[in-house]
PDB file of C-alpha atoms and ligand atoms in Angstrom:
ATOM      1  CA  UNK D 147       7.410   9.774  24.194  1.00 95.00           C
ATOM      2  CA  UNK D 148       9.710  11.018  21.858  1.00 97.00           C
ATOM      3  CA  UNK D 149       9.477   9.785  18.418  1.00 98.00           C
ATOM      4  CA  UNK D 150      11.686  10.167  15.341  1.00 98.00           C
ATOM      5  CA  UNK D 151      11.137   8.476  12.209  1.00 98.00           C
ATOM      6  CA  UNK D 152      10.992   9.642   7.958  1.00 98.00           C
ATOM      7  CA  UNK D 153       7.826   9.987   6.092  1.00 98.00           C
ATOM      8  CA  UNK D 154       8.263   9.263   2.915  1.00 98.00           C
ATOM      9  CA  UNK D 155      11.817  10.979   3.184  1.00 98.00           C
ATOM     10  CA  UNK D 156      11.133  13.370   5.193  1.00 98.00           C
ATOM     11  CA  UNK D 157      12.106  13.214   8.938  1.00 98.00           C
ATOM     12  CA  UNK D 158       9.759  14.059  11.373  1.00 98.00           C
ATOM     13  CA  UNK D 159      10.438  14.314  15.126  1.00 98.00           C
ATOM     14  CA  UNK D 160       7.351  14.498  17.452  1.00 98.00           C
ATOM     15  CA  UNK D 161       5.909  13.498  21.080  1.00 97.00           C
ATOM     16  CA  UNK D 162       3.067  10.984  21.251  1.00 97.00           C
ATOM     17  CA  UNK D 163       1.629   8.778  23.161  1.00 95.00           C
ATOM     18  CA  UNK D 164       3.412   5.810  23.519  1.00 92.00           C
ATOM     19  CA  UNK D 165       0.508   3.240  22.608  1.00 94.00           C
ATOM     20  CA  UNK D 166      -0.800   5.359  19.363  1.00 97.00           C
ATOM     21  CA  UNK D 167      -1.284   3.402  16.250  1.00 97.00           C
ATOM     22  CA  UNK D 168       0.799   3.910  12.989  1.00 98.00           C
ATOM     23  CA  UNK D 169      -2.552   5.096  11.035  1.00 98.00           C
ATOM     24  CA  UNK D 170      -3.705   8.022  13.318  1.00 98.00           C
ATOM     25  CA  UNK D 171      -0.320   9.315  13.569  1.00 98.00           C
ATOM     26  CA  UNK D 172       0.389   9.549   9.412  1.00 98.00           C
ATOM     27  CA  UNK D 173      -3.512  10.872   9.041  1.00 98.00           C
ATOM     28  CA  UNK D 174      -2.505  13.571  11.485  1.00 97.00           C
ATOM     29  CA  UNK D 175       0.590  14.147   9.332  1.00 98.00           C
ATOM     30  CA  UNK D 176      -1.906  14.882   6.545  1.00 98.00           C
ATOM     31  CA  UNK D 177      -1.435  11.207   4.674  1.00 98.00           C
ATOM     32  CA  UNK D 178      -4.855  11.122   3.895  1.00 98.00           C
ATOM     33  CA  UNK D 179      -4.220   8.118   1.314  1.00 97.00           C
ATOM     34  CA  UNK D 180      -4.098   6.148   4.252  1.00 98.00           C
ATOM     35  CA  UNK D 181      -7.371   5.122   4.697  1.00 97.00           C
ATOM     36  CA  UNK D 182      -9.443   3.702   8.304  1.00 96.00           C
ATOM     37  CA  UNK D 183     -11.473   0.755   7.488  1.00 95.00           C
ATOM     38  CA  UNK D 184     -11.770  -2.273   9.979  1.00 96.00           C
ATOM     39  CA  UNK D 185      -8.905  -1.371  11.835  1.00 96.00           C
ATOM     40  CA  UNK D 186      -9.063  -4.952  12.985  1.00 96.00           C
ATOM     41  CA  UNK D 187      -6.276  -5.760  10.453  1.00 96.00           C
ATOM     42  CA  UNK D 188      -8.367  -7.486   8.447  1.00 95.00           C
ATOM     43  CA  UNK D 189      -9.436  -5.052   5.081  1.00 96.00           C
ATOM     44  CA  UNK D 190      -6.410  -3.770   4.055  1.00 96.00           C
ATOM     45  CA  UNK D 191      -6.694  -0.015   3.527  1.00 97.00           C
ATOM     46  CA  UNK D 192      -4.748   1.373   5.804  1.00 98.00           C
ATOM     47  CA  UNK D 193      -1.095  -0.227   4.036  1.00 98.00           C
ATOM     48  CA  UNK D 194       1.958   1.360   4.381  1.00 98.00           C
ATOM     49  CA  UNK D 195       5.479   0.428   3.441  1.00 98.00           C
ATOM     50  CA  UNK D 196       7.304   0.243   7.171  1.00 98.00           C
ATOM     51  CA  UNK D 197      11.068   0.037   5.737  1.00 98.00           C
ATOM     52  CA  UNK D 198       9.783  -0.933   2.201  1.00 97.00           C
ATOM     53  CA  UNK D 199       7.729  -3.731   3.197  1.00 96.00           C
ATOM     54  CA  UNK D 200       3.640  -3.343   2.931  1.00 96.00           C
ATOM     55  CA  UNK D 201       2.527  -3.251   6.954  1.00 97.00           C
ATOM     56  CA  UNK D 202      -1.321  -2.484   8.232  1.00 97.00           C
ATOM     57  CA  UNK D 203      -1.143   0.740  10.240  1.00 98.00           C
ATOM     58  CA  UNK D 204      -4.399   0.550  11.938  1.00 98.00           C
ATOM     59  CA  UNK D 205      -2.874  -2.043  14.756  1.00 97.00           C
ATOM     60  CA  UNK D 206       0.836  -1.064  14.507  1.00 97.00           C
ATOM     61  CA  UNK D 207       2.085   0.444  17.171  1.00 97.00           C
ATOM     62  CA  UNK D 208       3.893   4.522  15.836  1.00 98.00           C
ATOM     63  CA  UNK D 209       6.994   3.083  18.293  1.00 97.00           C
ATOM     64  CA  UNK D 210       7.655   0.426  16.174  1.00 97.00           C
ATOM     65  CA  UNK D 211       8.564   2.370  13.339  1.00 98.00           C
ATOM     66  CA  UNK D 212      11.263   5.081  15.758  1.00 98.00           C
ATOM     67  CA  UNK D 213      13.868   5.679  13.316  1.00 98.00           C
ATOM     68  CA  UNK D 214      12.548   4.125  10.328  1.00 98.00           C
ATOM     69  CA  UNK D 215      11.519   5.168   7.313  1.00 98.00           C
ATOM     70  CA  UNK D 216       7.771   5.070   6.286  1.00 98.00           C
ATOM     71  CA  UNK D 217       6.069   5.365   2.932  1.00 98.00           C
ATOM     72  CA  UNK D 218       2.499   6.126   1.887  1.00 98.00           C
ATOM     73  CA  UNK D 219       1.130   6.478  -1.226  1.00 98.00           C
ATOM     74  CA  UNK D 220       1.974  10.064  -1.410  1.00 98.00           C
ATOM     75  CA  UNK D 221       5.714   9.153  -1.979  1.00 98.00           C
ATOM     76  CA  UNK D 222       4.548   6.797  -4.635  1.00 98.00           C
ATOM     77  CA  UNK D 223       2.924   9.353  -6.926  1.00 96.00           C
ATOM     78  CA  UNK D 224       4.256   8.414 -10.460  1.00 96.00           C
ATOM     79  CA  UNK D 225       4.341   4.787  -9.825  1.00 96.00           C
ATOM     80  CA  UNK D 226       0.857   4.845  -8.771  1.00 95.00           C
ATOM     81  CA  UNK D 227      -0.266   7.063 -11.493  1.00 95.00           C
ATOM     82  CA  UNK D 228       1.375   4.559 -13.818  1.00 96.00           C
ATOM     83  CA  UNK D 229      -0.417   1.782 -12.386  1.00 96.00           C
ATOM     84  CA  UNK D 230      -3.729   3.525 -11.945  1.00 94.00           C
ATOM     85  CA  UNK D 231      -4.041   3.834 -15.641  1.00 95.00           C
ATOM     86  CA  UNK D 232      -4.135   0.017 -16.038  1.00 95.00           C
ATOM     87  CA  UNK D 233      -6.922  -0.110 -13.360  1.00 93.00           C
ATOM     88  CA  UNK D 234      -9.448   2.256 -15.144  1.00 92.00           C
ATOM     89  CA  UNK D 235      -8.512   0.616 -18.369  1.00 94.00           C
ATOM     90  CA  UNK D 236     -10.014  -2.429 -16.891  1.00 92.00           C
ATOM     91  CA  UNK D 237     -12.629  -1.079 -15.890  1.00 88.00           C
ATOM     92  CA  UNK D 238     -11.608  -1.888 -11.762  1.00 86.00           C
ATOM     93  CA  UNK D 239     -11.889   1.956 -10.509  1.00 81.00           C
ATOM     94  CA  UNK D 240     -14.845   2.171  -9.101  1.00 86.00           C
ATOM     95  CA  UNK D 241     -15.380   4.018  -5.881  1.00 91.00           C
ATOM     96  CA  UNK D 242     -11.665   3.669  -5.116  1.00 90.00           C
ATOM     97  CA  UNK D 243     -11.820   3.820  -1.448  1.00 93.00           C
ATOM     98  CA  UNK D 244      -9.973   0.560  -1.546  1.00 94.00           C
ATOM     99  CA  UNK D 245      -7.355   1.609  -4.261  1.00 93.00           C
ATOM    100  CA  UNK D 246      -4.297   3.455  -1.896  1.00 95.00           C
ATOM    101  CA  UNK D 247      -3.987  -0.169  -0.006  1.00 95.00           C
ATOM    102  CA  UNK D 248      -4.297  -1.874  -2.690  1.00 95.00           C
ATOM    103  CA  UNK D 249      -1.428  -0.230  -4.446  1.00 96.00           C
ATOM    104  CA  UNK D 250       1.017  -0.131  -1.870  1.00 97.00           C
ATOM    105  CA  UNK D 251       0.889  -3.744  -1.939  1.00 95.00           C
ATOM    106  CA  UNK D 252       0.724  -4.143  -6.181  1.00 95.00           C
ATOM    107  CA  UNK D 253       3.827  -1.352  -5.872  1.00 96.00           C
ATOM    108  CA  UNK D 254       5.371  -3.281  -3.248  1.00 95.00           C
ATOM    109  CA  UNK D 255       4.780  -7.112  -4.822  1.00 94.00           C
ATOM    110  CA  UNK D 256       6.691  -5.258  -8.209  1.00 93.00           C
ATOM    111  CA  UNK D 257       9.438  -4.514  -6.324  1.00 93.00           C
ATOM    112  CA  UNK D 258       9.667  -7.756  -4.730  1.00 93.00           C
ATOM    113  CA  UNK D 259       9.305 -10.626  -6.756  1.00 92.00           C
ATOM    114  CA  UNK D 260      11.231 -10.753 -10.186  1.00 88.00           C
ATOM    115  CA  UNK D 261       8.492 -13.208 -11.989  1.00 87.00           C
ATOM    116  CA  UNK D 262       5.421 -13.045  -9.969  1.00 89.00           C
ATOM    117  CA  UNK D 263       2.644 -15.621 -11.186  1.00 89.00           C
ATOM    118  CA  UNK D 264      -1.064 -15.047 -10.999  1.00 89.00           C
ATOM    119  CA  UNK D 265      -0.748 -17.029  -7.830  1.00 91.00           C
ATOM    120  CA  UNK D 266       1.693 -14.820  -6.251  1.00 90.00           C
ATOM    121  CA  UNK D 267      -0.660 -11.817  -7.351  1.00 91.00           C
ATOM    122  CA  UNK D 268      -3.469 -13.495  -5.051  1.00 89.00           C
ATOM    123  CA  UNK D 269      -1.556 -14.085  -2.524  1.00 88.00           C
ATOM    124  CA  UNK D 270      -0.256 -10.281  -2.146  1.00 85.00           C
ATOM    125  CA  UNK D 271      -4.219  -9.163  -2.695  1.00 85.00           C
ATOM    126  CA  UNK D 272      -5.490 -11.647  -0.529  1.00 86.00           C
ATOM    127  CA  UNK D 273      -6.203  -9.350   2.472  1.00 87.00           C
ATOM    128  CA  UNK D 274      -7.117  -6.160   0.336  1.00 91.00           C
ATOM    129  CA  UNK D 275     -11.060  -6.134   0.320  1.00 92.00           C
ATOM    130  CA  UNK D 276     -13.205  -4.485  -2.011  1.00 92.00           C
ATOM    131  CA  UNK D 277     -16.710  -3.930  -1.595  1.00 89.00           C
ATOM    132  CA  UNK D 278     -17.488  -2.565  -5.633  1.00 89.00           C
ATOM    133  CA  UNK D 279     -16.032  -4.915  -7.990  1.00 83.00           C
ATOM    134  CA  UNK D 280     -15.441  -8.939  -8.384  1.00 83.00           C
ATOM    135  CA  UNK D 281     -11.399  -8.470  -7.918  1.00 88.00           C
ATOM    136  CA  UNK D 282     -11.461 -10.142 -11.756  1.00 90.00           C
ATOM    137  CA  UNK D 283     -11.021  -6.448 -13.516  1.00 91.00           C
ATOM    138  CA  UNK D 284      -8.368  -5.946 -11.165  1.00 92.00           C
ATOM    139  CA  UNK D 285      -6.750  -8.912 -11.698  1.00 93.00           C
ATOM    140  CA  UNK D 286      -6.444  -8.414 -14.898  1.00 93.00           C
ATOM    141  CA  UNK D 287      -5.157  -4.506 -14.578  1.00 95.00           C
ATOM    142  CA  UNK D 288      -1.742  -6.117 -12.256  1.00 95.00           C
ATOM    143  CA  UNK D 289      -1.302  -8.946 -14.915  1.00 94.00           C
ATOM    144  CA  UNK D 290      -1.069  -6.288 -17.777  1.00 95.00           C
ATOM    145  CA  UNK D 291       0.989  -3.708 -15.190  1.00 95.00           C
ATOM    146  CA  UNK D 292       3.343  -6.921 -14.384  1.00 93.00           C
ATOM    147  CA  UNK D 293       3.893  -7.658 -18.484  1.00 93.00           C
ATOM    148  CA  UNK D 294       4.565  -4.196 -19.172  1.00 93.00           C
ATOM    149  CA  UNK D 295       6.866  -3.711 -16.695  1.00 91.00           C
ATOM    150  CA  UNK D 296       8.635  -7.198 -16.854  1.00 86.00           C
ATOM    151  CA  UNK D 297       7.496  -7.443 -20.695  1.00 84.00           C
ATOM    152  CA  UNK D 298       6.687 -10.879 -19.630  1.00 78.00           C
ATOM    153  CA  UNK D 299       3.341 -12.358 -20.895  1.00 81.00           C
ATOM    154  CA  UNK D 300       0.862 -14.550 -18.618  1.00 75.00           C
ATOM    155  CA  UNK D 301      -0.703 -17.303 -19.493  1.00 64.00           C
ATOM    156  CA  UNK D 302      -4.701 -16.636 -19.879  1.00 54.00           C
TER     157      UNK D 302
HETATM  158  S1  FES A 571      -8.101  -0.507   8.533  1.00 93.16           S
HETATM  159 FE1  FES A 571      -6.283  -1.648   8.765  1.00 93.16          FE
HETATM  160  S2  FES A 571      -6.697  -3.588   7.923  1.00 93.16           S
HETATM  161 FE2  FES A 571      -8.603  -2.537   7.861  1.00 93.16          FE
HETATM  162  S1  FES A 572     -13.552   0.109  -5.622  1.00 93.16           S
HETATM  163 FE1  FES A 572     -14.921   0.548  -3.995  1.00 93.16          FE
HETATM  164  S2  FES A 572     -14.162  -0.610  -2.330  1.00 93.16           S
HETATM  165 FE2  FES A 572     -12.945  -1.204  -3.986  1.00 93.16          FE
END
């Protein structure tokens, strides 16, 4: 089938099969942040942005997202450079296999919520697992990313 969406802005016209997933189509387009894990939707490292919202590619149909716009972490390069520093200064980068997913949905939680509190933050990272660190270092990295951003300050 014939399938025309944007990759992080740029448009991209192709045939494919009509049941492919999101995840093997943007690996094949060389987004290589986007990373296979369970693909059982339950991990969280193969998140996207389908139309600015964080999706899991692994079980989403390439169809759904005909004429929409897509965004990996490649189109997120500064923002997740920013953010990245406040990860190793806690001390959460570790192997960093789980990190692209995990920042789509940090980058994506920024965007969305004007005041998020630390249970908003848990919420968003609820289905991003990480098999190197306790999830307290990284914790801590959003909190400080969210007050420097928002120049808000949390409680604890
Ligand atoms: S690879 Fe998609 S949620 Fe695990
Ligand atoms: S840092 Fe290794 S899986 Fe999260």
């Amino acid at each position: 089938m014939e399938i025309k969406l944007w990759i992080n802005d740029k448009l991209i016209t192709d045939n494919v099969e009509p049941d492919m997933p999101m995840l093997e189509f943007l690996r094949d387009k060389g987004c290589y942040s986007v990373k296979r894990g369970c693909e059982t939707s339950n991990c969280g490292l193969c998140t996207v942005w389908l139309e600015g919202k964080p999706i899991l590619s692994c079980t989403m149909p390439l169809m759904r997202a005909n004429g929409k716009h897509i965004t990996t972490l490649e189109g997120l390069q500064n923002e997740a450079m920013e953010f990245g520093a406040f990860l190793a200064d806690e001390g959460a980068d570790q192997c960093g296999f789980c990190n692209p997913g995990f920042i789509m949905n940090v980058l994506a939680m920024e965007r969305e919520l004007e005041s998020p509190t630390e249970e908003d933050i848990k919420e968003y990272l609820t289905g991003n697992l990480c098999r190197c660190t306790g999830y307290m270092g990284q914790l801590r990295a959003v909190k400080k990313y969210i007050e420097h951003k928002r120049g808000v300050k949390f409680d604890g």
